Coordinates of C-alpha atoms and ligand atoms in Angstrom, one line a residue:
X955 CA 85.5 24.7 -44.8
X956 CA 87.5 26.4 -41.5
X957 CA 85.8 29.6 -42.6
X958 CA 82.5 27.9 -42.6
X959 CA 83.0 26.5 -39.4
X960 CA 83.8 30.0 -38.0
X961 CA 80.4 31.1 -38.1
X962 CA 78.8 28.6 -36.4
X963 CA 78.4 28.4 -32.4
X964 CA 79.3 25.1 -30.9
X965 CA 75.6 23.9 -30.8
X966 CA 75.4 23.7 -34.3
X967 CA 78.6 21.1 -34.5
X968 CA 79.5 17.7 -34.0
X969 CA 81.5 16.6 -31.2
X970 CA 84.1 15.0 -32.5
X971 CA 85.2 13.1 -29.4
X972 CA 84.6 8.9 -29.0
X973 CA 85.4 7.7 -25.5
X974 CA 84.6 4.0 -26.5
X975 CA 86.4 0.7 -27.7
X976 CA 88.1 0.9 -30.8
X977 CA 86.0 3.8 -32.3
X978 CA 89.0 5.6 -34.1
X979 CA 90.0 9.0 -32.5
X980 CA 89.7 12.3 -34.4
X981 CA 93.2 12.7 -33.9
X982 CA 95.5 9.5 -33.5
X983 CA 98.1 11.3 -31.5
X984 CA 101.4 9.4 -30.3
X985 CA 102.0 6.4 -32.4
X986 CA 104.1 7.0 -35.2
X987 CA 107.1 5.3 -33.8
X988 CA 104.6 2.0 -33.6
X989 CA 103.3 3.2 -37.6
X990 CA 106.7 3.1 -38.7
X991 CA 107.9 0.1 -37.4
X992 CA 105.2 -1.5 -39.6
X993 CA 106.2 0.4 -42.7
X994 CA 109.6 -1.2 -41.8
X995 CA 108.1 -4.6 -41.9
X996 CA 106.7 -3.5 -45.4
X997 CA 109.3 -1.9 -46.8
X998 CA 111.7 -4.6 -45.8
X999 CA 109.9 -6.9 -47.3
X1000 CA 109.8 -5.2 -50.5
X1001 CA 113.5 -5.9 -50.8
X1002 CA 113.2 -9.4 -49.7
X1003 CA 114.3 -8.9 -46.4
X1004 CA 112.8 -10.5 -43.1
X1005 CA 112.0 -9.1 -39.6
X1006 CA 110.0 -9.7 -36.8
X1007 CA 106.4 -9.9 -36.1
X1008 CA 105.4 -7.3 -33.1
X1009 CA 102.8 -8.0 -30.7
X1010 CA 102.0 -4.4 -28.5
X1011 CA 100.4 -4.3 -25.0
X1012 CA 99.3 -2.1 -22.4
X1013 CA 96.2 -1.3 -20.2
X1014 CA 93.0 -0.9 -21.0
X1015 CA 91.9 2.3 -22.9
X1016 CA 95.4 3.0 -24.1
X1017 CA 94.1 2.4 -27.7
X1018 CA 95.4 -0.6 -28.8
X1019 CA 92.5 -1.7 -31.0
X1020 CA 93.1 1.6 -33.1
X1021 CA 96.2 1.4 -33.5
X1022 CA 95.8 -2.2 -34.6
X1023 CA 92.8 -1.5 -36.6
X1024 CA 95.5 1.5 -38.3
X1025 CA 98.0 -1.0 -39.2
X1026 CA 95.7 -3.3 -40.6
X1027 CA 94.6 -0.8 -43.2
X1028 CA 98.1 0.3 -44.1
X1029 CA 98.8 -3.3 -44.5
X1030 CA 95.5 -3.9 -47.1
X1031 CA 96.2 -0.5 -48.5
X1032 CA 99.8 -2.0 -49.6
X1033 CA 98.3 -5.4 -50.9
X1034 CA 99.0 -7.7 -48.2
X1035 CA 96.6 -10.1 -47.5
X1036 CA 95.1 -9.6 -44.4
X1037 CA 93.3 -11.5 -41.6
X1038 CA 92.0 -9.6 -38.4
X1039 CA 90.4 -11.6 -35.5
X1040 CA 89.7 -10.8 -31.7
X1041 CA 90.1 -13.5 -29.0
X1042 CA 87.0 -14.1 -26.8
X1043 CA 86.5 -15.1 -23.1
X1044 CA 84.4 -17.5 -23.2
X1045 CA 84.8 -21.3 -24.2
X1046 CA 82.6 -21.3 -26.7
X1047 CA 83.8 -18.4 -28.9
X1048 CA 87.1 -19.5 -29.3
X1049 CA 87.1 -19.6 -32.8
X1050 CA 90.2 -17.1 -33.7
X1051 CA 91.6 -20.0 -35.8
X1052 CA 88.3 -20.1 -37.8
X1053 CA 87.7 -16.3 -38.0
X1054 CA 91.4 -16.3 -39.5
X1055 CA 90.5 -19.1 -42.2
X1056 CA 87.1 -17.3 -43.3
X1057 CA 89.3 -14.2 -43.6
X1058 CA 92.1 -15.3 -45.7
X1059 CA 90.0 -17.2 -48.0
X1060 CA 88.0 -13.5 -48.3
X1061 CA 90.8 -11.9 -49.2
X1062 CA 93.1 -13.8 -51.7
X1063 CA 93.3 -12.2 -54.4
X1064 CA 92.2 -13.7 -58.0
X1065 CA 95.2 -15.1 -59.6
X1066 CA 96.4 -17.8 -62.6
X1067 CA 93.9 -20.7 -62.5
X1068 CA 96.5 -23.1 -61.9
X1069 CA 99.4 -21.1 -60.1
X1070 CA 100.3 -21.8 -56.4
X1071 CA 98.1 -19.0 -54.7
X1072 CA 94.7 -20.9 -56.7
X1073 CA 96.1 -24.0 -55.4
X1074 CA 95.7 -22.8 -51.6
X1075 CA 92.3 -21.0 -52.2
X1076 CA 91.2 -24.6 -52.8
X1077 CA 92.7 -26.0 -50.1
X1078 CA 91.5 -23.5 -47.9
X1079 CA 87.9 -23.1 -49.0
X1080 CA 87.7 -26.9 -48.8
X1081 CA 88.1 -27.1 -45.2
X1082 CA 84.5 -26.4 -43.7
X1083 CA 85.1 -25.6 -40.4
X1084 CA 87.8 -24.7 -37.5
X1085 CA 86.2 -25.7 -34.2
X1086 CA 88.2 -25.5 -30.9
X1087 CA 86.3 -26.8 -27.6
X1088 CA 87.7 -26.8 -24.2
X1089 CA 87.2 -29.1 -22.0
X1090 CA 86.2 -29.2 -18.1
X1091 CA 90.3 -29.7 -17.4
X1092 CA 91.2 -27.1 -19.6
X1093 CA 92.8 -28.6 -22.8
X1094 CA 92.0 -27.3 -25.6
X1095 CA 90.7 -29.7 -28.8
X1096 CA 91.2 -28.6 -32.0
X1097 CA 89.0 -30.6 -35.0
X1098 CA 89.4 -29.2 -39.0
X1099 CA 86.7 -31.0 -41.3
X1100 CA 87.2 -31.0 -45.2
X1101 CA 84.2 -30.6 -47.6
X1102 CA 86.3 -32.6 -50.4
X1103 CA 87.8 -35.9 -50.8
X1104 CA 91.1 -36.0 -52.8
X1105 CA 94.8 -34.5 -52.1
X1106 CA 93.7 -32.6 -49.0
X1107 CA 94.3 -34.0 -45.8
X1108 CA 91.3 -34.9 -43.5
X1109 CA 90.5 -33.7 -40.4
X1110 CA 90.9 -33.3 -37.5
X1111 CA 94.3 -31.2 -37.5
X1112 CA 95.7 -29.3 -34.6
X1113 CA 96.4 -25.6 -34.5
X1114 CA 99.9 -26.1 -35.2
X1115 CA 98.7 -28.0 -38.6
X1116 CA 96.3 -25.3 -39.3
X1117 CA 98.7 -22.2 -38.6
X1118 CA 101.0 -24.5 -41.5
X1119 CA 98.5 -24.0 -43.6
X1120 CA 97.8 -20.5 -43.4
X1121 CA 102.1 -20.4 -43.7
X1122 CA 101.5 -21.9 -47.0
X1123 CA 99.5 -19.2 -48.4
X1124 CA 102.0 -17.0 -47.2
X1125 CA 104.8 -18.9 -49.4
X1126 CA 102.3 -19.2 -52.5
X1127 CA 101.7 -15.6 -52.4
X1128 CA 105.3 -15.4 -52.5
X1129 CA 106.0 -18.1 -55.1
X1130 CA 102.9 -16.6 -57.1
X1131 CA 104.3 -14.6 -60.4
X1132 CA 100.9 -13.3 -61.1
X1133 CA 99.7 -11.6 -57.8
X1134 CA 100.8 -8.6 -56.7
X1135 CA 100.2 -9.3 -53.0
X1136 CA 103.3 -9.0 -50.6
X1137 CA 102.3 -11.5 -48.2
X1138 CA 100.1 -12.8 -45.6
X1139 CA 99.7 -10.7 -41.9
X1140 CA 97.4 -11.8 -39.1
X1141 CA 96.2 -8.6 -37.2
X1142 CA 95.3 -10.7 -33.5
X1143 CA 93.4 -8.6 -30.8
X1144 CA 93.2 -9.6 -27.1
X1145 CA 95.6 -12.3 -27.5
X1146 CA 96.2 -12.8 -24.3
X1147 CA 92.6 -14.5 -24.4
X1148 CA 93.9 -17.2 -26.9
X1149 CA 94.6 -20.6 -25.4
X1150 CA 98.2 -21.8 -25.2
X1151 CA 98.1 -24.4 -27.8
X1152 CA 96.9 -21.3 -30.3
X1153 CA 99.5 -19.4 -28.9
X1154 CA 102.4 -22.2 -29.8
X1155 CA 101.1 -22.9 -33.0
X1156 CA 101.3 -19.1 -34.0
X1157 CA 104.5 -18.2 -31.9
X1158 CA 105.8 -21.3 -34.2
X1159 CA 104.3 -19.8 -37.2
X1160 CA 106.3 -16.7 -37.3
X1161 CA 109.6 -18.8 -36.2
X1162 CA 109.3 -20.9 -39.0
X1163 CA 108.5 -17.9 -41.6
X1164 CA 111.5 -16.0 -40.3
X1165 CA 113.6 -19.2 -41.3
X1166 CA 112.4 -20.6 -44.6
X1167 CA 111.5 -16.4 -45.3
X1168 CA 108.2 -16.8 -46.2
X1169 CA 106.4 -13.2 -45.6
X1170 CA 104.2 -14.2 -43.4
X1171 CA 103.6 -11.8 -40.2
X1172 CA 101.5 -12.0 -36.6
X1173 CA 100.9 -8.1 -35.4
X1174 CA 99.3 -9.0 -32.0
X1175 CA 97.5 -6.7 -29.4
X1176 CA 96.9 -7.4 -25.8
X1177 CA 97.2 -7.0 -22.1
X1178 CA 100.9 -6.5 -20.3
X1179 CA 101.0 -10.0 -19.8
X1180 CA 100.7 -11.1 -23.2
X1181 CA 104.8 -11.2 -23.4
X1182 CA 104.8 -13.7 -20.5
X1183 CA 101.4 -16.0 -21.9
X1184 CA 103.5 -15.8 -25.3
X1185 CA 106.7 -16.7 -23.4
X1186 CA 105.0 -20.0 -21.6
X1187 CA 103.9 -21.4 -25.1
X1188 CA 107.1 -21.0 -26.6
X1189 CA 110.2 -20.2 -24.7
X1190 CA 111.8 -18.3 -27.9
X1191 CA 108.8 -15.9 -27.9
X1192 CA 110.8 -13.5 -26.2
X1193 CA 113.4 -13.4 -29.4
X1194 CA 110.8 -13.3 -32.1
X1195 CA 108.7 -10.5 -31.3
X1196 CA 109.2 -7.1 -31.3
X1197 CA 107.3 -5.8 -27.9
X1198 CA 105.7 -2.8 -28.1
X1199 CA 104.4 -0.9 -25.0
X1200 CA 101.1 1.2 -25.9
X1201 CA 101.5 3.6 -23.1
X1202 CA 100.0 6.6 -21.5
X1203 CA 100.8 9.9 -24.1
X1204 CA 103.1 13.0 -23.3
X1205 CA 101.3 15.9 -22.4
X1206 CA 102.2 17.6 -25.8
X1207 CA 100.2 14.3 -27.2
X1208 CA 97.2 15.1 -25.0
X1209 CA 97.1 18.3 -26.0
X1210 CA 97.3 17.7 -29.7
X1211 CA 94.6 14.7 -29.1
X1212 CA 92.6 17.2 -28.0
X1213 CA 93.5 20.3 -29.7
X1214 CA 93.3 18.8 -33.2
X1215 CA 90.4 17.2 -33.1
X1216 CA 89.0 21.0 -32.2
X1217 CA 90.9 22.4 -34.4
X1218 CA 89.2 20.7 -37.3
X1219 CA 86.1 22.7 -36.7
X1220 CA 87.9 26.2 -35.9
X1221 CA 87.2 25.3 -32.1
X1222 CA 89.7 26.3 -30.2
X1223 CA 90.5 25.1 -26.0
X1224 CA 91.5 27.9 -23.7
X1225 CA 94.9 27.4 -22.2
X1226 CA 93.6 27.1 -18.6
X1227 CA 91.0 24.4 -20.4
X1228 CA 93.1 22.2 -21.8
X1229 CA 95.7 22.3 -18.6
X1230 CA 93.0 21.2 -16.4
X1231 CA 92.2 18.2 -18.9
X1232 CA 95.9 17.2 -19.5
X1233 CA 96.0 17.2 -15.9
X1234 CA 93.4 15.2 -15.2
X1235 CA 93.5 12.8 -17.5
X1236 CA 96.7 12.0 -16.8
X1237 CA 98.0 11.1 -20.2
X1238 CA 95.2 7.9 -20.7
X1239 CA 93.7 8.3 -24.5
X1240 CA 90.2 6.9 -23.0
X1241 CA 89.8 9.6 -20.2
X1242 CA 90.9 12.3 -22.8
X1243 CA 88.1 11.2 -24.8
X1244 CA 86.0 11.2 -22.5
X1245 CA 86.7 14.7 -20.9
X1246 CA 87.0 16.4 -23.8
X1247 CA 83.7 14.9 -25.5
X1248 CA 81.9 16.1 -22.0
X1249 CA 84.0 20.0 -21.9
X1250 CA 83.0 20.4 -25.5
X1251 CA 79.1 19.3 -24.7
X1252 CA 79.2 21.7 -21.8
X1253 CA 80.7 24.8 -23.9
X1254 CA 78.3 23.7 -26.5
X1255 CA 75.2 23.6 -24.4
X1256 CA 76.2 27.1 -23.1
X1257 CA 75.9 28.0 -26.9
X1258 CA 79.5 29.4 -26.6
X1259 CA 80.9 30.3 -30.2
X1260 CA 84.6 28.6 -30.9
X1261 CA 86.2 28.5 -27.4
X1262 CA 86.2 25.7 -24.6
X1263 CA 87.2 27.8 -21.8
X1264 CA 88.5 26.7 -18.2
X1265 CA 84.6 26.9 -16.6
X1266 CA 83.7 24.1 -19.2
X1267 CA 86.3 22.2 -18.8
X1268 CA 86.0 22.0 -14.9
X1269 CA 82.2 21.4 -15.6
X1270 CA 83.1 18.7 -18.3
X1271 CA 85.5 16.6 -16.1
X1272 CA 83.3 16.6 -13.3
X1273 CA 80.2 15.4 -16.1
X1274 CA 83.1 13.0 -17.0
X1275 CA 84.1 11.5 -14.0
X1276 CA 80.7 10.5 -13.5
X1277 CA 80.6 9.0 -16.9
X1278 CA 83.7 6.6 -16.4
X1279 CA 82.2 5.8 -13.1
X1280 CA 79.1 4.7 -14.4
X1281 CA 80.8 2.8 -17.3
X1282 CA 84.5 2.7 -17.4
X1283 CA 84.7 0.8 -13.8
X1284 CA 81.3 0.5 -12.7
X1285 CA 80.1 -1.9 -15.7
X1286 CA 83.2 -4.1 -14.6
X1287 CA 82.8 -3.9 -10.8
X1288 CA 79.6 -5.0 -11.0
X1289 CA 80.3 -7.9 -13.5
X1290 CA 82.7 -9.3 -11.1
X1291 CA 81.2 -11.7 -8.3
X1292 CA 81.4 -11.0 -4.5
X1293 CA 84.6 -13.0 -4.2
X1294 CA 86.3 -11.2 -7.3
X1295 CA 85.1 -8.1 -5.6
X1296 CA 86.7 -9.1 -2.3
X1297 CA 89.9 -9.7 -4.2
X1298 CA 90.2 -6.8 -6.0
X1299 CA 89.2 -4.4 -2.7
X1300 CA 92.0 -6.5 -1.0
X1301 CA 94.4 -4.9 -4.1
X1302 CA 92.8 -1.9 -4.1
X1303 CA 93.4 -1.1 -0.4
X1304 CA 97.3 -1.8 -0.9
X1305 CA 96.6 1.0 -2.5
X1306 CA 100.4 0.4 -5.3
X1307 CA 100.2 -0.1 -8.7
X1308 CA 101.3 -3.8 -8.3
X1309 CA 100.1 -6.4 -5.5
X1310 CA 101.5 -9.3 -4.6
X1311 CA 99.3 -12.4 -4.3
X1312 CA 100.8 -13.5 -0.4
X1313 CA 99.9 -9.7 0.8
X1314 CA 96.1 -9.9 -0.8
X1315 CA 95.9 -13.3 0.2
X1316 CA 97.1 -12.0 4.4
X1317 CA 94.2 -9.3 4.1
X1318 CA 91.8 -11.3 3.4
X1319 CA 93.1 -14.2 5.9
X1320 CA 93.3 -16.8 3.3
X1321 CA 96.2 -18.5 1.9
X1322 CA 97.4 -17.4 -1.8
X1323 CA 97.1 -21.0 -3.3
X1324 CA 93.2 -21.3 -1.8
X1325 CA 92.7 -17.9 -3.8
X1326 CA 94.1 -18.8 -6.7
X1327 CA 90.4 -19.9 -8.4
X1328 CA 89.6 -16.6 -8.1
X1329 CA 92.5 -14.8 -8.8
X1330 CA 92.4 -16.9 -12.1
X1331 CA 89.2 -15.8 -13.2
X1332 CA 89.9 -12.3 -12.7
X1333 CA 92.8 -12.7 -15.2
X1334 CA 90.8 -14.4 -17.4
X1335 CA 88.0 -12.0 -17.5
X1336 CA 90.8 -9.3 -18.3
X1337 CA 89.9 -7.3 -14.5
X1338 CA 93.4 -7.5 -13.6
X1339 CA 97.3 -9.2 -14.8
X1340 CA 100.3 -11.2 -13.9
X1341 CA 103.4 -10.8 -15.7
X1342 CA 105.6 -12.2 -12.8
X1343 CA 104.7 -14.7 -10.6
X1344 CA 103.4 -13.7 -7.4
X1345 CA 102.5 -10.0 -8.6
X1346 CA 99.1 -8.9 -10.4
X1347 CA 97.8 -4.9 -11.3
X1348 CA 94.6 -4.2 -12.1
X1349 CA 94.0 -4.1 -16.0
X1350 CA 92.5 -0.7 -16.0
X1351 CA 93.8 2.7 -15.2
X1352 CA 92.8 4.0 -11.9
X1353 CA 90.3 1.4 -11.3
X1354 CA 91.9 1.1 -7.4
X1355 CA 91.0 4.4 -6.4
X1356 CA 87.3 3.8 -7.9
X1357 CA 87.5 0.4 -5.5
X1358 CA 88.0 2.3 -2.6
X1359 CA 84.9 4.1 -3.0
X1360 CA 82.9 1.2 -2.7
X1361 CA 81.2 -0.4 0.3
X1362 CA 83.5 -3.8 -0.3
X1363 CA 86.4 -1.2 0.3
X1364 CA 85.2 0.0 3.6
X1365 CA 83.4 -3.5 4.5
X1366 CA 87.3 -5.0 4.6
X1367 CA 89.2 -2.0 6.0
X1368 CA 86.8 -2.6 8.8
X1369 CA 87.4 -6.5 9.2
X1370 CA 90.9 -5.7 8.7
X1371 CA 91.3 -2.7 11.3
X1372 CA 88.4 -5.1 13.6
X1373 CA 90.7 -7.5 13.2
X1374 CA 93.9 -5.5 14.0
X1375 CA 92.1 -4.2 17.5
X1376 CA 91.1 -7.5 18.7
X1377 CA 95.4 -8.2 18.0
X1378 CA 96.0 -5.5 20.3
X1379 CA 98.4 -6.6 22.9
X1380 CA 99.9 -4.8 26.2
X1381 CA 104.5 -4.1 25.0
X1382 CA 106.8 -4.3 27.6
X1383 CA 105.7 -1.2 28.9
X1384 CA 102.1 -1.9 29.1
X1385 CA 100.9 0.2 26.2
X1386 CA 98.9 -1.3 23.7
X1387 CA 100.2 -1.0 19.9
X1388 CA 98.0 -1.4 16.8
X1389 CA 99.2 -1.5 13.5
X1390 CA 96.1 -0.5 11.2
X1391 CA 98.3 -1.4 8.1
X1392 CA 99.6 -4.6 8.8
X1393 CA 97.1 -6.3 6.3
X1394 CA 97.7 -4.2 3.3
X1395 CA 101.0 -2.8 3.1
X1396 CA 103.3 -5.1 0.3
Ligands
LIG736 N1 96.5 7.7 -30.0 C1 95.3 8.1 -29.6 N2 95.0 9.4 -29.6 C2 93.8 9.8 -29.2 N3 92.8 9.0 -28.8 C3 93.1 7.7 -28.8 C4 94.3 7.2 -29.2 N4 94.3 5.8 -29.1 C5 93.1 5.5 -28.6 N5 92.3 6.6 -28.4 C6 90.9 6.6 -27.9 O1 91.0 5.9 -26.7 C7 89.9 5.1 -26.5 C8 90.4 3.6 -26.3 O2 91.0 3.1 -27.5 P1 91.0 1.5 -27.7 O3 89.7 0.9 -27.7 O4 91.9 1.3 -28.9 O5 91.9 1.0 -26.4 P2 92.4 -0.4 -26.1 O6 93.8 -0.3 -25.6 O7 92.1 -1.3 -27.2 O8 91.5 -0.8 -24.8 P3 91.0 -2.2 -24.4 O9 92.2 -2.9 -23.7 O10 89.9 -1.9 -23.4 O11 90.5 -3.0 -25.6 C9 89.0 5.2 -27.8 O12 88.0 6.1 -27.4 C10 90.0 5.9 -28.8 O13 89.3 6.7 -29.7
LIG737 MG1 91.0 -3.0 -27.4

């Protein structure tokens, strides 16, 4: 297949790069360590033993969802049964705990008619529907209707009841002498969207399966501050979850993720190509994607046979830079409303990695509580994160520097330095002093 491959100029092949969400990578470079604390998880299991669920977090782009997605299919590949749901934004589509139901009842497997995993299936194809609403204030309302009369309890139950009952598939699966399943493992993306009552009743899930050993697992994917969200619901959190950061990749990483993918179709990058990319992509799976889908296109387009060389590569970050302007940041900049956008240039321009909430709320002459509405819905559109109080980063790599590109940037440094000129005032010796930063140092 190599051989074939070496006849053919680049035109003729598929790029096999996927700057996108979740779209799995050619090459999933950089996560064994994460892999093989699953396969510890299974394998202890196997011999009866317990451990902890693991939730992993990190910025946007980092790949999270494939990695998750990864794990899930190693866990249905060794017969667990599976559920994999996504939180949502908005009120309406909260329905993780009704996506989880659907899915467990999809995948529990045929068993004795009248052993304990048959009993569940009943119980949970007879409830009809999970719904959650939120209301104005902010609580949440769970309500769990039942198609049949009989043993089962009625609704409405709370998430906490409903997590019990997916507990209890976990312990029929267990008690079950004719399956072969090993047990019961929720896969949970952006959990950091779920609402705090879901959070409890799932944190509480995965205590109580660690005590009464019942294989029963959470595997949860989310934003830095999912550890501290997790943490407010249940104060144990901290204890019963292994953490995992999903960070940036070495630059032997980001030269494999892009090497291999090349590789694959006897393409091979220059050295001067790939440093340039390594470089500029500063370790981020997303932008390696995405420069190394654009290099490739540009090699491709100059019908160059096997070899992305340092000219396309310059040519294919500058194609790419564009891109993740136009998408990347741009589609969220421009979702965010004029006083999100104010907020986030006020970040932007204190130009760290972290912020904190008193020096964003001096720039923009407000107090930090009186910003807090809007400081709020940027975290709960995922735009930006607080895992301490008082501090926030943006949620996306590099999404400052694409801020102070904008005309909000410059429209505030100049109320800001406006401001700082009209402060001006004569020192002792007469001279006037003028300190342009005063606003948006930390
Ligand atoms: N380990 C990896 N090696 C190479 N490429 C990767 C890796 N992980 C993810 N990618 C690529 O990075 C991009 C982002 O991945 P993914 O959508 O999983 O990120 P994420 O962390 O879930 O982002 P978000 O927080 O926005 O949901 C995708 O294009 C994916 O193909
Ligand atoms: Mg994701």
């Amino acid at each position: 297949m190599l051989a074939n491959a070496i006849l053919k100029d680049m035109e003729k092949q598929v790029n096999p790069y996927v700057p996108g969400a979740g779209l799995r990578p050619a090459a999933l470079v950089g996560r064994d360590p994460v892999i093989g604390d699953l396969r510890t998880i299974i394998d202890r299991t196997t011999i009866g033993l317990m451990d902890r669920s693991m939730i992993l977090k990190g910025l946007r782009g980092v790949g999270k969802t494939v990695l998750l997605n990864e794990m899930w299919r190693i866990a249905r590949e060794d017969g667990w049964i599976t559920a994999r749901v996504e939180g949502a934004a908005s009120a309406e589509d909260r329905l993780v705990l009704d996506q989880v139901r659907a899915e467990l009842i999809a995948n529990l497997p045929e068993t004795k008619s009248k052993g304990p995993l048959q009993k569940m299936r009943k119980l949970m194809t007879s409830i009809e529907s999970v719904s959650l609403s939120v209301s104005p204030s902010h609580t949440l309302s769970a309500g769990m209707s039942f198609s049949q009369t009989g043993d089962e309890p009625k609704g409405p139950i709370d998430p906490a009841e409903f997590m019990g009952i997916a507990l209890s598939v976990a312990r029929a699966v267990k008690d079950d002498s004719s399956t072969t399943a090993h047990g019961v493992m929720l896969f949970i993306d952006e959990m950091q969207l779920l609402a705090k009552q879901e959070l409890s009743a799932i944190t509480y899930a995965c205590h109580k399966a660690g005590q009464d050993e019942i294989p029963f697992y959470v595997i949860g994917a989310g934003l830095p501050d999912l550890p501290t969200r997790l943490a407010e619901a249940r104060s144990y959190a901290e204890r019963l979850f292994t953490y995992r950061d999903i960070d940036r990749l070495d630059d032997a990483e980001a030269r494999d993720a892009l090497i291999i993918p090349a590789y694959k179709q006897a393409v091979t990058w220059s050295e001067g190509a790939l440093a340039l990319v390594v470089n500029e992509a500063r370790g981020y799976p997303y932008f390696l994607q995405q420069y190394g889908k654009e290099a490739w296109a540009v090699a491709s387009s100059a019908k160059r046979v096997n070899v992305i060389s340092e000219a396309d590569a310059k040519d294919g970050i500058t194609r790419g830079r564009a891109e993740l302007e136009a998408g990347f940041y741009a589609s969220r900049w421009h979702r965010a409303t004029a006083a999100e956008r104010k907020y986030m240039a006020a970040m932007a321009l204190a130009g760290s990695e972290f912020s904190t909430t008193d020096a964003v709320a001096s720039a923009l002459k407000r107090t930090a509580q009186s910003l807090g509405p809007t400081r709020a819905k940027l975290i709960e559109r995922g735009f930006i994160y607080s895992s301490y109080r008082g501090q926030i980063a943006f949620t996306v790599p590099g999404m400052g520097g694409f801020i102070m590109q904008t005309p909000e940037a410059d429209d505030l440094k100049r109320e800001i330095s406006g401001d700082a000129v009209a402060r001006q005032i004569p020192d002792e010796e007469g001279v006037a002093t003028v300190d342009e930063h005063m606003y948006y140092t930390t």
